[in-house]
Short mmCIF file of C-alpha atoms in Angstrom, two decimals:
data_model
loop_
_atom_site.label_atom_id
_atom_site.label_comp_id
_atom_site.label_asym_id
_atom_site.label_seq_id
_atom_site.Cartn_x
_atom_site.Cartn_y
_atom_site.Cartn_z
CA UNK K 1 17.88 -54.24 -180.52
CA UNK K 2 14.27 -54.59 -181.48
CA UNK K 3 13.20 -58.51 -182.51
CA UNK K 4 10.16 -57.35 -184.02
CA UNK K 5 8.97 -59.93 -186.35
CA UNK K 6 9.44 -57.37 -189.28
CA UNK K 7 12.17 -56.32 -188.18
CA UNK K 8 13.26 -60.00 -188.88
CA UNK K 9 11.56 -60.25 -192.03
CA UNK K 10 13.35 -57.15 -193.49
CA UNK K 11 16.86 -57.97 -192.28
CA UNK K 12 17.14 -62.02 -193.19
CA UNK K 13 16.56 -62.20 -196.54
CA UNK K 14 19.72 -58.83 -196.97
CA UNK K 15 21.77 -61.38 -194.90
CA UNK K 16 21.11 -64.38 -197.10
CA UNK K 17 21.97 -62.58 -200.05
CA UNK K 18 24.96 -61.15 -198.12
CA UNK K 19 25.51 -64.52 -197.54
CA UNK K 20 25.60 -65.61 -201.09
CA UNK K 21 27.81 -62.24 -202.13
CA UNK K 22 25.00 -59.73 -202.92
CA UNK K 23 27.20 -56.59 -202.36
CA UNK K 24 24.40 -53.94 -202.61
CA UNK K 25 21.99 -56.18 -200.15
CA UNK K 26 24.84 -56.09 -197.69
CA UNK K 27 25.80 -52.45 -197.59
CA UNK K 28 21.87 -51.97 -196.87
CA UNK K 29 22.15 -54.49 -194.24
CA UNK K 30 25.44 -53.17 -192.31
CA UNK K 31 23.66 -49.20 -192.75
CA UNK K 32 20.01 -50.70 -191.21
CA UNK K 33 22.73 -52.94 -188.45
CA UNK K 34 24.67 -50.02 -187.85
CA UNK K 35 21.61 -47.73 -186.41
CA UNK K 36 20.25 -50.26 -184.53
CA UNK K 37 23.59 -50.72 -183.20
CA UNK K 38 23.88 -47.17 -181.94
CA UNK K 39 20.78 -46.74 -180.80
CA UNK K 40 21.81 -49.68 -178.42
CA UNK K 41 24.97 -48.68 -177.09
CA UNK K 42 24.34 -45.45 -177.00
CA UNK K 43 21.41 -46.23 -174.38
CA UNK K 44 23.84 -48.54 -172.02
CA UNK K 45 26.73 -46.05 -172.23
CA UNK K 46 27.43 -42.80 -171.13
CA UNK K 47 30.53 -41.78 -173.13
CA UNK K 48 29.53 -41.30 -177.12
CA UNK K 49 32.66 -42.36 -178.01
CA UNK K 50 33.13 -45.67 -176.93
CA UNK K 51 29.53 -46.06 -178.08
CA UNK K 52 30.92 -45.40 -181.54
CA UNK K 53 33.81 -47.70 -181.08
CA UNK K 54 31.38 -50.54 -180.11
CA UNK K 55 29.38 -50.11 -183.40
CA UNK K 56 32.13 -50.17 -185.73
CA UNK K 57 33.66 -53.45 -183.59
CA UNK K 58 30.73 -54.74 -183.70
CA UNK K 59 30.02 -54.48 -187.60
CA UNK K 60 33.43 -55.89 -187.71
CA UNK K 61 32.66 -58.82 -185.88
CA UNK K 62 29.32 -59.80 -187.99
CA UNK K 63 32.03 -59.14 -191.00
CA UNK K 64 34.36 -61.30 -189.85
CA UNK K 65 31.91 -64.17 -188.34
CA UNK K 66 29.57 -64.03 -191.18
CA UNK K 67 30.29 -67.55 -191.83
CA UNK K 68 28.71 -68.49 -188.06
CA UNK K 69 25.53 -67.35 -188.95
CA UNK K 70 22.76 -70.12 -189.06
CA UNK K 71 20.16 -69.71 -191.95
CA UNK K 72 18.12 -72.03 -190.12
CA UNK K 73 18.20 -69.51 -186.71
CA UNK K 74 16.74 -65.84 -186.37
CA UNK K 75 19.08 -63.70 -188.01
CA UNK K 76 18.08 -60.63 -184.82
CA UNK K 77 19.13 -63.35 -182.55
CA UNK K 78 22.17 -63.85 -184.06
CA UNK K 79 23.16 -60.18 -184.27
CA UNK K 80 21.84 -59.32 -180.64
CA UNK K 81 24.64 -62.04 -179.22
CA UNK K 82 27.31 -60.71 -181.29
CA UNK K 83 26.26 -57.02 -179.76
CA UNK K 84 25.75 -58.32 -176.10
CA UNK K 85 29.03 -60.27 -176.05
CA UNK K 86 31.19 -56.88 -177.34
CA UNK K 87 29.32 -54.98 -174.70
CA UNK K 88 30.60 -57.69 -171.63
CA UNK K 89 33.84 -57.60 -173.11
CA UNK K 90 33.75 -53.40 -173.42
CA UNK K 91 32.55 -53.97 -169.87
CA UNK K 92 35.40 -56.32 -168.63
CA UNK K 93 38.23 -54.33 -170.28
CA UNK K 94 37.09 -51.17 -169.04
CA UNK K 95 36.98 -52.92 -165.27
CA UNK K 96 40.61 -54.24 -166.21
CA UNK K 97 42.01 -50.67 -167.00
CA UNK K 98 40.10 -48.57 -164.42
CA UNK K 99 40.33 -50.48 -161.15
CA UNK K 100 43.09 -53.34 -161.59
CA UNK K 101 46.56 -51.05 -161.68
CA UNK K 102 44.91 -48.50 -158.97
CA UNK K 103 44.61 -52.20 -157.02
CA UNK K 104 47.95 -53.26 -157.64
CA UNK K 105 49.68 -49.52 -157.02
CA UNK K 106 47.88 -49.96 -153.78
CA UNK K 107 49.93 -53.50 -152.98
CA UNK K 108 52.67 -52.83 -154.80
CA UNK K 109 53.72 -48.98 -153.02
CA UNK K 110 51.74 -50.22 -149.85
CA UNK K 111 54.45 -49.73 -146.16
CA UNK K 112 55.60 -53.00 -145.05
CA UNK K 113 53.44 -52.94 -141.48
CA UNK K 114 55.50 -56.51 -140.65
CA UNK K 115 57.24 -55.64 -137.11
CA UNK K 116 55.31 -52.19 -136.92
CA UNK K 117 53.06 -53.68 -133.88
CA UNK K 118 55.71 -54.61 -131.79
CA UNK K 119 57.64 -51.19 -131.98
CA UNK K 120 54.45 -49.11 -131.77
CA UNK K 121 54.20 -50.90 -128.41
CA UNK K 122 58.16 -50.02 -127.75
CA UNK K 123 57.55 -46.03 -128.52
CA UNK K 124 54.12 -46.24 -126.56
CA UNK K 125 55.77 -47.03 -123.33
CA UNK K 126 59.01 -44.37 -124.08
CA UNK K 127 56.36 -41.81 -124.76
CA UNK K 128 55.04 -43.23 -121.21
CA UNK K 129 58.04 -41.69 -119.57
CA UNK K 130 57.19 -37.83 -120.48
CA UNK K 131 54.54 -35.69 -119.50
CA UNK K 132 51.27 -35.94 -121.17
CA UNK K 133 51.16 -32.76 -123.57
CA UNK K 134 54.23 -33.32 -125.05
CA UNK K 135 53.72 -37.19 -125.24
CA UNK K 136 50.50 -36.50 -126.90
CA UNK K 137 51.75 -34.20 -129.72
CA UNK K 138 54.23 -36.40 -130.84
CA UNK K 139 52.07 -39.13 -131.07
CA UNK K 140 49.70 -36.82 -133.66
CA UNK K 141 52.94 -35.48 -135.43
CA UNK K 142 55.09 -37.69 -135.63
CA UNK K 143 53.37 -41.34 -135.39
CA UNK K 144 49.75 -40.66 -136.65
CA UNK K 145 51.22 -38.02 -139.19
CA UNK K 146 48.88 -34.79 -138.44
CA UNK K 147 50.81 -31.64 -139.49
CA UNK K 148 52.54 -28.83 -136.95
CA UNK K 149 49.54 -26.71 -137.86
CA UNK K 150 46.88 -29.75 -137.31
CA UNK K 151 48.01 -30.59 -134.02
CA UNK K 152 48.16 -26.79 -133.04
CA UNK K 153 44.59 -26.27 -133.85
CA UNK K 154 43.46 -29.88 -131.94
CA UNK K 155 45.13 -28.68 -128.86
CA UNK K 156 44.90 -24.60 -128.84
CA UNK K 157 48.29 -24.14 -128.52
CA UNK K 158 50.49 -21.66 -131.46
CA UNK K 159 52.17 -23.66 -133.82
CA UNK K 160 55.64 -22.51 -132.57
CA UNK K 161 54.31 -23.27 -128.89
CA UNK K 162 53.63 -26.91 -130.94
CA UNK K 163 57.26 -27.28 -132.68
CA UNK K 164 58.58 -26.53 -129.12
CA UNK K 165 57.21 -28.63 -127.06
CA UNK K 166 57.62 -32.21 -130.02
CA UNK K 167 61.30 -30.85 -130.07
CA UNK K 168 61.90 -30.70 -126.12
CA UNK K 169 60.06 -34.24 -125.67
CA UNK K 170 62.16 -35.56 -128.33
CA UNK K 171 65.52 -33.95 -126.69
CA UNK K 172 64.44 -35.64 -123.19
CA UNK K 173 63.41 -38.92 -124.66
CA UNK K 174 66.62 -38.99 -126.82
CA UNK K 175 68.39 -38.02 -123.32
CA UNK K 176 67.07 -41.02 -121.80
CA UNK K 177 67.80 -44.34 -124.48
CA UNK K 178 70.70 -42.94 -124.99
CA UNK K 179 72.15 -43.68 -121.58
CA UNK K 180 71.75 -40.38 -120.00
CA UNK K 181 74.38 -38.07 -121.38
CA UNK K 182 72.70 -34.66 -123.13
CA UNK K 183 75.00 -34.01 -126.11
CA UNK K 184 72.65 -32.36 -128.58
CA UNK M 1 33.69 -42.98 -189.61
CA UNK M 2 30.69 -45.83 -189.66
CA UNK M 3 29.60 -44.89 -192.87
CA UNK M 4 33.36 -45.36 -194.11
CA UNK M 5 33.67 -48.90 -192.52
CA UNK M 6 30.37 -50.20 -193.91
CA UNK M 7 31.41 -49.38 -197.69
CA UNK M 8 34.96 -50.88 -196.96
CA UNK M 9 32.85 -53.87 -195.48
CA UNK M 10 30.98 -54.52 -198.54
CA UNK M 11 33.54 -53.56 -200.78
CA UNK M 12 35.41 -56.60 -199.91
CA UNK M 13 32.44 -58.95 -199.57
CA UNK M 14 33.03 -62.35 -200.94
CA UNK M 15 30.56 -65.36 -200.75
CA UNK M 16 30.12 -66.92 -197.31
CA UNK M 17 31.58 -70.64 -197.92
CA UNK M 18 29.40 -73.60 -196.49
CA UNK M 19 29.75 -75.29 -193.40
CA UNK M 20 32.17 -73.46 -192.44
CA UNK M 21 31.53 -73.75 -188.28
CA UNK M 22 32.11 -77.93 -188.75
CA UNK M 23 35.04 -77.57 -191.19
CA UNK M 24 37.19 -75.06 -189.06
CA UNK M 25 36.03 -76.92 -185.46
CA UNK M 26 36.67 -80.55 -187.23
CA UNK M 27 40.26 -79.31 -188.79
CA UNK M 28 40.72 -78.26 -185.27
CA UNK M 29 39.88 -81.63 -184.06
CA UNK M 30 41.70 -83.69 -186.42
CA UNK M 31 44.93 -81.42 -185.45
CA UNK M 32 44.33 -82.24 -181.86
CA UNK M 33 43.51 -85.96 -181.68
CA UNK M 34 47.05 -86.28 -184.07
CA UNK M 35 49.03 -84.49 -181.59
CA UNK M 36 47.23 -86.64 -178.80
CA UNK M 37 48.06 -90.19 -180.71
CA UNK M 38 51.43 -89.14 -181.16
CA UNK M 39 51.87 -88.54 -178.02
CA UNK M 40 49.93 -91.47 -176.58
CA UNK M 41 52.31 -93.60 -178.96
CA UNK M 42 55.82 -91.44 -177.81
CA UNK M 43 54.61 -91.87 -173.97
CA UNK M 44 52.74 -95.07 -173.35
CA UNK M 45 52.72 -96.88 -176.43
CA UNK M 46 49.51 -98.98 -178.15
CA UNK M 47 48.55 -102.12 -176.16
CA UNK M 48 50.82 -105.23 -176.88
CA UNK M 49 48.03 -107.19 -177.59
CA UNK M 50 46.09 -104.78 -179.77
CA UNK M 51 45.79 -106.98 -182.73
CA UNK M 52 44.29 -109.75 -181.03
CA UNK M 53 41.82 -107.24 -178.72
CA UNK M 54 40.21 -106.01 -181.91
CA UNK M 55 38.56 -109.67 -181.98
CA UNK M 56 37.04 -109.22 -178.97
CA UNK M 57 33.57 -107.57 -177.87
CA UNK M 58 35.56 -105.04 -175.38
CA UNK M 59 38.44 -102.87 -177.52
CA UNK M 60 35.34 -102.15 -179.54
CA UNK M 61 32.69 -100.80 -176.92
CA UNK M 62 36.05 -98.63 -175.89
CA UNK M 63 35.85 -97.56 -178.90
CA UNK M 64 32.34 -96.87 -179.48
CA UNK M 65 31.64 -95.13 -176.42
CA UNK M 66 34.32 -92.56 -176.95
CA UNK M 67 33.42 -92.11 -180.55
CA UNK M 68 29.73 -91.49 -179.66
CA UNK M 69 31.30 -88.78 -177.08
CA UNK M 70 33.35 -87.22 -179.59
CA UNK M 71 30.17 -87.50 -181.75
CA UNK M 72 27.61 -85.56 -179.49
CA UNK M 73 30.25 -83.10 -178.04
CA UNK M 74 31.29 -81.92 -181.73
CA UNK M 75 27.73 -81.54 -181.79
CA UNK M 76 27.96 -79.15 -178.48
CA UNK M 77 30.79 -77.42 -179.60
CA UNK M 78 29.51 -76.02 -183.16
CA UNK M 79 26.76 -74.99 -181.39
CA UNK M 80 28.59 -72.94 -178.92
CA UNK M 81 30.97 -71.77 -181.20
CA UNK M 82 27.87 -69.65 -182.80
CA UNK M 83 26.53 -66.35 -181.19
CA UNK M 84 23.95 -67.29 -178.89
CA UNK M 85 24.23 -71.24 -179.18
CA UNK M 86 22.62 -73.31 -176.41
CA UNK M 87 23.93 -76.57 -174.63
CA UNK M 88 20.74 -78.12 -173.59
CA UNK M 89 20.52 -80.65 -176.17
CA UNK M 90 23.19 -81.93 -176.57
CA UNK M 91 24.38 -82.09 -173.00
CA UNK M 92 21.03 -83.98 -172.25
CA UNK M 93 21.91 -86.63 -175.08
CA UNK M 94 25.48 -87.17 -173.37
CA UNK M 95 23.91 -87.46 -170.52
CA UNK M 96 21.86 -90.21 -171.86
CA UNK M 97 24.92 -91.81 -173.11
CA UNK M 98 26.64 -91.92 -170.10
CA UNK M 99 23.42 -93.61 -168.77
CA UNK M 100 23.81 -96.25 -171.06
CA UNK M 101 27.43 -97.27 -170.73
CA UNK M 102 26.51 -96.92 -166.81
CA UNK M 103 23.48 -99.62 -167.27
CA UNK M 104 26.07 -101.94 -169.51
CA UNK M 105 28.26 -101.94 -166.46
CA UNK M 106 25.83 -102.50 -163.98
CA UNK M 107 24.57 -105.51 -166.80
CA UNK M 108 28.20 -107.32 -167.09
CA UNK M 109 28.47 -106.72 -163.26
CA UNK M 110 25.65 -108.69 -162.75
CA UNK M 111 25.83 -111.43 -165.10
CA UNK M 112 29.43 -112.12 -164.20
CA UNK M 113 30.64 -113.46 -160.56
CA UNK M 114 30.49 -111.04 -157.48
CA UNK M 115 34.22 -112.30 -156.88
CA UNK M 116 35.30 -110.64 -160.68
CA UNK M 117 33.05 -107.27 -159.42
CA UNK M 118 36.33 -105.93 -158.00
CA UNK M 119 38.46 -106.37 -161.54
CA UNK M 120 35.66 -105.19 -163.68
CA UNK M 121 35.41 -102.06 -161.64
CA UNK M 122 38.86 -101.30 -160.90
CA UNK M 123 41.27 -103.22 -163.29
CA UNK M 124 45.03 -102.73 -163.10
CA UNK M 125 44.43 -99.00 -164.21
CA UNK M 126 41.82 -96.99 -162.34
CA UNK M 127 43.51 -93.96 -160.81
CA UNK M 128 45.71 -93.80 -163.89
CA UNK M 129 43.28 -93.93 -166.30
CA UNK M 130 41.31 -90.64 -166.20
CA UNK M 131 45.10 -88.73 -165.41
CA UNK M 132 45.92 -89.91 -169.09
CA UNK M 133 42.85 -88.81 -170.54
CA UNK M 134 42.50 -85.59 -168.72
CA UNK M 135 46.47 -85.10 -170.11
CA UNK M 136 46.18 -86.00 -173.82
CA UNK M 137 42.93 -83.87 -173.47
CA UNK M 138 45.26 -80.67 -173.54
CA UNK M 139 46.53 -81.06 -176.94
CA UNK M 140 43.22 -81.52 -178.38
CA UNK M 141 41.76 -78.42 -176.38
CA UNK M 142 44.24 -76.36 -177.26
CA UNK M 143 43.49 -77.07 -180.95
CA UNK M 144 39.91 -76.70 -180.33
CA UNK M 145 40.32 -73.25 -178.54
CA UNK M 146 41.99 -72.12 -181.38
CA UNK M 147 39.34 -73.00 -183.97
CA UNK M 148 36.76 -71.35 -181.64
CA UNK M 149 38.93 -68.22 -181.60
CA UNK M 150 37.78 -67.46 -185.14
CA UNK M 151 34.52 -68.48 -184.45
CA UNK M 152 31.79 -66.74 -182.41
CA UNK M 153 31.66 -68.47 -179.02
CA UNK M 154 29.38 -65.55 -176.61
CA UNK M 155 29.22 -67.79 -173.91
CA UNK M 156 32.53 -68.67 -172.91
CA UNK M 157 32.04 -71.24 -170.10
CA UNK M 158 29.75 -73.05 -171.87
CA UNK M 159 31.85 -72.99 -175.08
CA UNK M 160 34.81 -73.84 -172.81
CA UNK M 161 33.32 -77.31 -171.54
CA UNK M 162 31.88 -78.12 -174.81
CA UNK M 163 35.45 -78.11 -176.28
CA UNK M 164 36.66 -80.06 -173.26
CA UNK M 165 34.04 -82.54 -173.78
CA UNK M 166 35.62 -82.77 -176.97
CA UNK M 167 39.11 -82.75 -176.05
CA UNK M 168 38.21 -85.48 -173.42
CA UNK M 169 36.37 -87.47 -175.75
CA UNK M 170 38.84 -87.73 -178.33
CA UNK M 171 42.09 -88.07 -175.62
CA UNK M 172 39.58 -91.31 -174.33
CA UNK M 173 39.39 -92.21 -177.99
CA UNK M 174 42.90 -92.49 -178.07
CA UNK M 175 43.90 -94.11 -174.88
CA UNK M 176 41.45 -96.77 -175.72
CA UNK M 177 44.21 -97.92 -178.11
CA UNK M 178 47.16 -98.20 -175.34
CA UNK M 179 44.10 -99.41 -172.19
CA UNK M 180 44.05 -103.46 -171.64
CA UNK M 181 41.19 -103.16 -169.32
CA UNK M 182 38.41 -105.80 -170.07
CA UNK M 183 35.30 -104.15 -168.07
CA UNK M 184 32.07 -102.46 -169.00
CA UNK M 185 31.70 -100.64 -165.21
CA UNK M 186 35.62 -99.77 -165.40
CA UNK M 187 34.99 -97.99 -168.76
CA UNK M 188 31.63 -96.34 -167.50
CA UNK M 189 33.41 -95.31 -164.43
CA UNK M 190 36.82 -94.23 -165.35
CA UNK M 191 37.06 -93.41 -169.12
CA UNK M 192 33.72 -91.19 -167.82
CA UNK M 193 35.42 -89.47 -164.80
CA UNK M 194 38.61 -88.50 -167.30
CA UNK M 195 36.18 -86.74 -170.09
CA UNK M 196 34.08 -84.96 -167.30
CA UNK M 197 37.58 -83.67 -166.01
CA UNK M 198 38.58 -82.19 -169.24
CA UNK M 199 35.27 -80.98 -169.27
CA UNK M 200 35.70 -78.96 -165.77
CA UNK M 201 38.87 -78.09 -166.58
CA UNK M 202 37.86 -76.90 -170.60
CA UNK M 203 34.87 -74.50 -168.94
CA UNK M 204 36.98 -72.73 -166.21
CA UNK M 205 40.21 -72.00 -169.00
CA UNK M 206 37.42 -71.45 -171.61
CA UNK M 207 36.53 -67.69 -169.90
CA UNK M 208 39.37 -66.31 -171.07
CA UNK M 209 41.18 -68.94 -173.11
CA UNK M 210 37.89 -68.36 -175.83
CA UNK M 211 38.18 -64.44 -175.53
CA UNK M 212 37.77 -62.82 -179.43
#
């Protein structure tokens, strides 16, 4: 918003007379307000239409809170605080919608990792007890949760070859915790 | 769209009335400091002896100072409750009253025996005193807030400890009614520390409590 002394000069006097009911002096005051008013959101916004939205909220405002304005203060002053103040509060809501819920989804859905270290260091030393290939690729599949067809291509070996070997280390690991006998 | 909203806008322009930033704050006020009487009167009750205080020097500089505060933060506050109002001067003139009722303590401390130094400062009430305040503040604040709802306020914090200077000053105003103490340095301290409370307190609520 431009406080050009003329600028002032022009727009007081249509605001006192708005003041005192001068309907005429008013609408030329809320067309002259409502350009400057673009012109400034529309440089410290991107999206047009929340640009518009600001102007007509913030006409509304100087409607509504006429009654604040100071005859004895810049009238430009007056206006540019009503403008900044609906831009912070454009700025704040947005913030509030965009980033808060994606926040709280995050908490809310988040895996409860309470008790995970203890059994990570349980499965560690079962997956210990077989041999190294087939310990490895269940620790991609299964625990760090790479895909059959991941874990193939990280180790060079056909995804079949892959499926295999997780299922047979599984087989001889359930063999073993669950006292020996092979049922399955 | 705009076009459409200015000629509705001056279509249903009336004439601004007068003074309206004082009249809507003060209603506010007046609503508040009621609420915060009647409760000082449900919950502590005026002093005993408050016919006979009001012949003495003391119920009055109570009085006084808390009035001034009221005073120079209604001041504060219809400043801030305008677009782009500034706290500087009026904070610096509280400041300057605090200063003063500071000095009449140190005065009356002294002038009057080192061995009374320990009642003038702390009476019978000291930790109590500015948890009464700060608690009849709320009423008033909340009255406050709501008259600087339909206001203007753009700078919320500072609108928010204007009003609790307000609220604070006017709970103090109050409690000076129920208070027995007798010192100038128990006033300056405590009555002081209870307003600059509701102050705090008024700024931090004030960033969203003042939202428009």
């Amino acid at each position: 918003m431009t406080t050009a002394p003329d600028t002032e000069a022009r727009l007081k006097p249509l605001m006192l007379a708005a003041l005192a009911g001068d309907k005429a002096a008013y609408r030329a005051l809320l067309g002259d307000l409502g350009a400057h008013l673009k012109r400034y959101f529309a440089r410290r916004l991107s999206n047009p239409a929340a640009a518009d939205d600001l102007v007509q909220d913030t006409l509304l405002a100087i409607h509504t809170r006429r009654d604040t304005y100071d005859p004895a203060q810049p009238f430009t002053a007056w206006v540019h605080a009503i403008a900044r103040y609906k831009l912070i509060d454009h700025f704040r809501r947005l913030k509030l919608r965009t980033t808060l819920p994606l926040e709280d989804d995050a908490a809310l859905f988040a895996p409860d990792e309470t008790g995970n270290a203890t059994d990570r260091h349980d499965v560690e030393a079962a997956l210990g007890t077989l041999p190294d290939r087939p310990a490895d690729l269940i620790r991609q599949v299964k625990l760090e949760g790479a895909s059959i067809a991941e874990a193939a291509q990280r180790t060079g070996m056909s995804e079949s070859a892959v499926k295999v070997a997780i299922h047979r280390g599984l087989k001889a690991l359930t063999a073993r915790f669950s006292g020996g006998a092979d049922d399955r | 769209m705009t076009d459409d909203l200015i000629d509705r806008l001056a279509g249903e322009l009336k004439p601004a009335p007068k003074r309206a930033v004082s009249r809507k704050l003060g209603m506010g006020v007046v609503a508040g400091a009621l609420l915060a009487a009647i409760a000082m009167l449900a919950w502590l009750g005026l002093r005993p002896d408050l016919a006979e205080a009001m012949f003495g020097m003391m119920f009055w500089w109570k009085f006084l100072y808390t009035a001034a505060f009221v005073g120079l933060a209604f001041w504060a506050a219809t400043r801030l409750a305008r677009p782009g109002g500034s706290l500087r001067n009026p904070m610096m003139a509280l400041f300057a009253l605090i200063v003063i009722a500071g000095a009449g303590g140190i005065a009356q401390l002294l002038i009057m025996p080192p061995e009374m130094s320990r009642l003038l400062v702390m009476g019978g009430s000291a930790l109590v005193c500015p948890f009464y305040i700060v608690a009849l503040s709320i009423p008033v604040y909340a009255a406050t807030a709501l008259a600087m709802r339909r206001l203007a306020p753009t700078n919320l914090p500072a609108a928010g400890l204007a009003a609790g200077l307000l609220a604070g000053g006017t709970a103090a105003w109050v409690y000076a009614f129920h208070c027995t103490e007798n010192g100038m340095p128990f006033l300056a301290i405590w009555y002081t520390t209870g307003i600059l409370i509701s102050a705090i307190a008024g700024a931090i609520v004030g960033r969203w409590a003042l939202r428009w």
